[in-house]
Amino acid sequence: MNRPLSGTTVQIDVKGPTLEEDELAYLRSKLKESYNLTVRGIMVSDEPTPEPIAAAPTTHIIPQAVNSSDSRESEPSRIIPYTIRSGQTEDFPQGSLIIYGDVNSGAEVVAGGDIVILGALRGNAHAGMNGRLSSVIIAMDLVPLQLQIGNYLNRLPIDQKSRGYPEIARIGTEDVIIVEKFVKF
Amino acid sequence: MGKVIVVTSGKGGVGKTTSTANLGTALALLGKTVVLVDADVGLRNLDIVLGLESRIVYTSMDVIDKQCELSKALVRDRRVDGLTLLAASQKNNKDDIQPAQMKAICDKLRSTHDFVLVDSPAGIERGFSNASAGADEAIVVTTPDVSAIRDADRIIGLLQHARIEPINLVLNRFSPELVGNGSMIDQEDVIDILNIDLLGIVPEDTGVITSTNRGIPLVYEEGSEGGQAYMRIARRITGQQIPIPAFDQKGLFTSIMNWFTRKG
């Protein structure tokens, strides 16, 4: 294991839920044992968490709770190591789907996040099913029957003829799904 | 111990029954013992294609109902040694038979024959589950059009789910002229979509119509392109290495060009 900080001393700042004495001791011993870090001190700040606003005047906008699956970094992904054939569906509302195969005509893939197909997309794909509009659909051969990102559906029929290079579908500035050559993420 | 092979397609009218009759006859002509099982209960056709419709006394339904012995229900084709037919009942429907009962019949037939070919009905419902219940392997028949290919894809998914392997493809009613002028899907695209091994290509042959009406499978006819194709497929089923000829209307030059571009 790479341990660049080996032998140094650290200070731990704990916020939020208070840790018990034995939990702190466990943390201390674990850091020493695994990373050779000496804990100099532990600072526990007991900030009271703000009470949620029960009722707000109608002129104010209540801030939405940040959903953990709203960003690409925090969401899980699932790998499907086979081709999805006509009549079969794969859905993964929790995050992104990566498919090591094709999605054939009559098949459907639905994901909370992105959909990456390391093969041909010939059926239907729906990315960002929970409303994450930054979701994208990438396929080595993007020749779908239908694309959907969030609640946007492709309006213009996408050419069913293979173009021979990978493509990406995303929501463009004019609020329509655009498909373009995929170069880099 | 013989092999049970289900011949299926999903879509109707792509040539399951014609393929079953021709492959069964071809295998018998190659010296194998073959029994053809019609699983299309209520809409039986295999007896007509084989020209045996006047000789059917008992059906698989009678065997299941214990009205007769299995061996007694097998109708022998007198034109070739080793070929028999187990007909489907015409007055019952598909729900009258359970998959387990079909499996029992297939298992019994397997012990006395080299090949048991089960002709599946169209669709993905009970008829299909009955036909595939006892199968070790599958032959999926498709024509080179988008609807047949999509249905074949659906059937392949179901066969894989039922752990029937290998699944081989027969591309039927292939027309080199139409592929040549770009109005038919070519074989490479079909294989690319379905992603299973190609067992053979049967060219479009209008002789099928007269063959069906007369009850004489194409493989008996010398010089029939379709018959020769089925003969080659039968040889491949028995394990012989027979190359799939390129049905190319454009001539040798383009074949060579294609060969180069494919390698490159």
Coordinates of N, CA, C and O in Angstrom, one line a residue, chain B residues 19 112 121 137 167 211 217 222 244:
Chain B
S19 N -38.3 -26.0 -42.9 CA -36.9 -26.3 -42.5 C -36.9 -27.6 -41.8 O -36.0 -28.5 -42.0
T112 N -34.0 -43.6 -28.6 CA -34.1 -44.6 -29.8 C -33.7 -43.9 -31.1 O -33.8 -44.6 -32.1
P121 N -44.3 -24.0 -32.8 CA -45.3 -23.1 -33.4 C -44.7 -21.7 -33.3 O -43.7 -21.4 -32.6
E137 N -30.7 -28.4 -27.9 CA -30.1 -27.4 -28.8 C -31.3 -26.7 -29.5 O -32.4 -27.2 -29.5
I167 N -27.3 -22.3 -29.8 CA -28.4 -21.8 -30.6 C -27.8 -21.4 -31.9 O -26.9 -20.6 -32.0
S211 N -43.3 -27.9 -53.7 CA -42.9 -28.9 -52.8 C -43.8 -29.1 -51.7 O -44.2 -30.3 -51.3
P217 N -40.5 -33.0 -49.8 CA -39.5 -32.0 -49.4 C -38.4 -31.7 -50.5 O -38.1 -32.6 -51.3
E222 N -33.3 -33.1 -57.3 CA -31.9 -32.8 -57.7 C -31.9 -31.4 -58.3 O -32.9 -31.0 -59.0
I244 N -19.9 -22.3 -45.9 CA -21.2 -21.7 -46.4 C -20.8 -20.9 -47.6 O -20.0 -20.0 -47.6

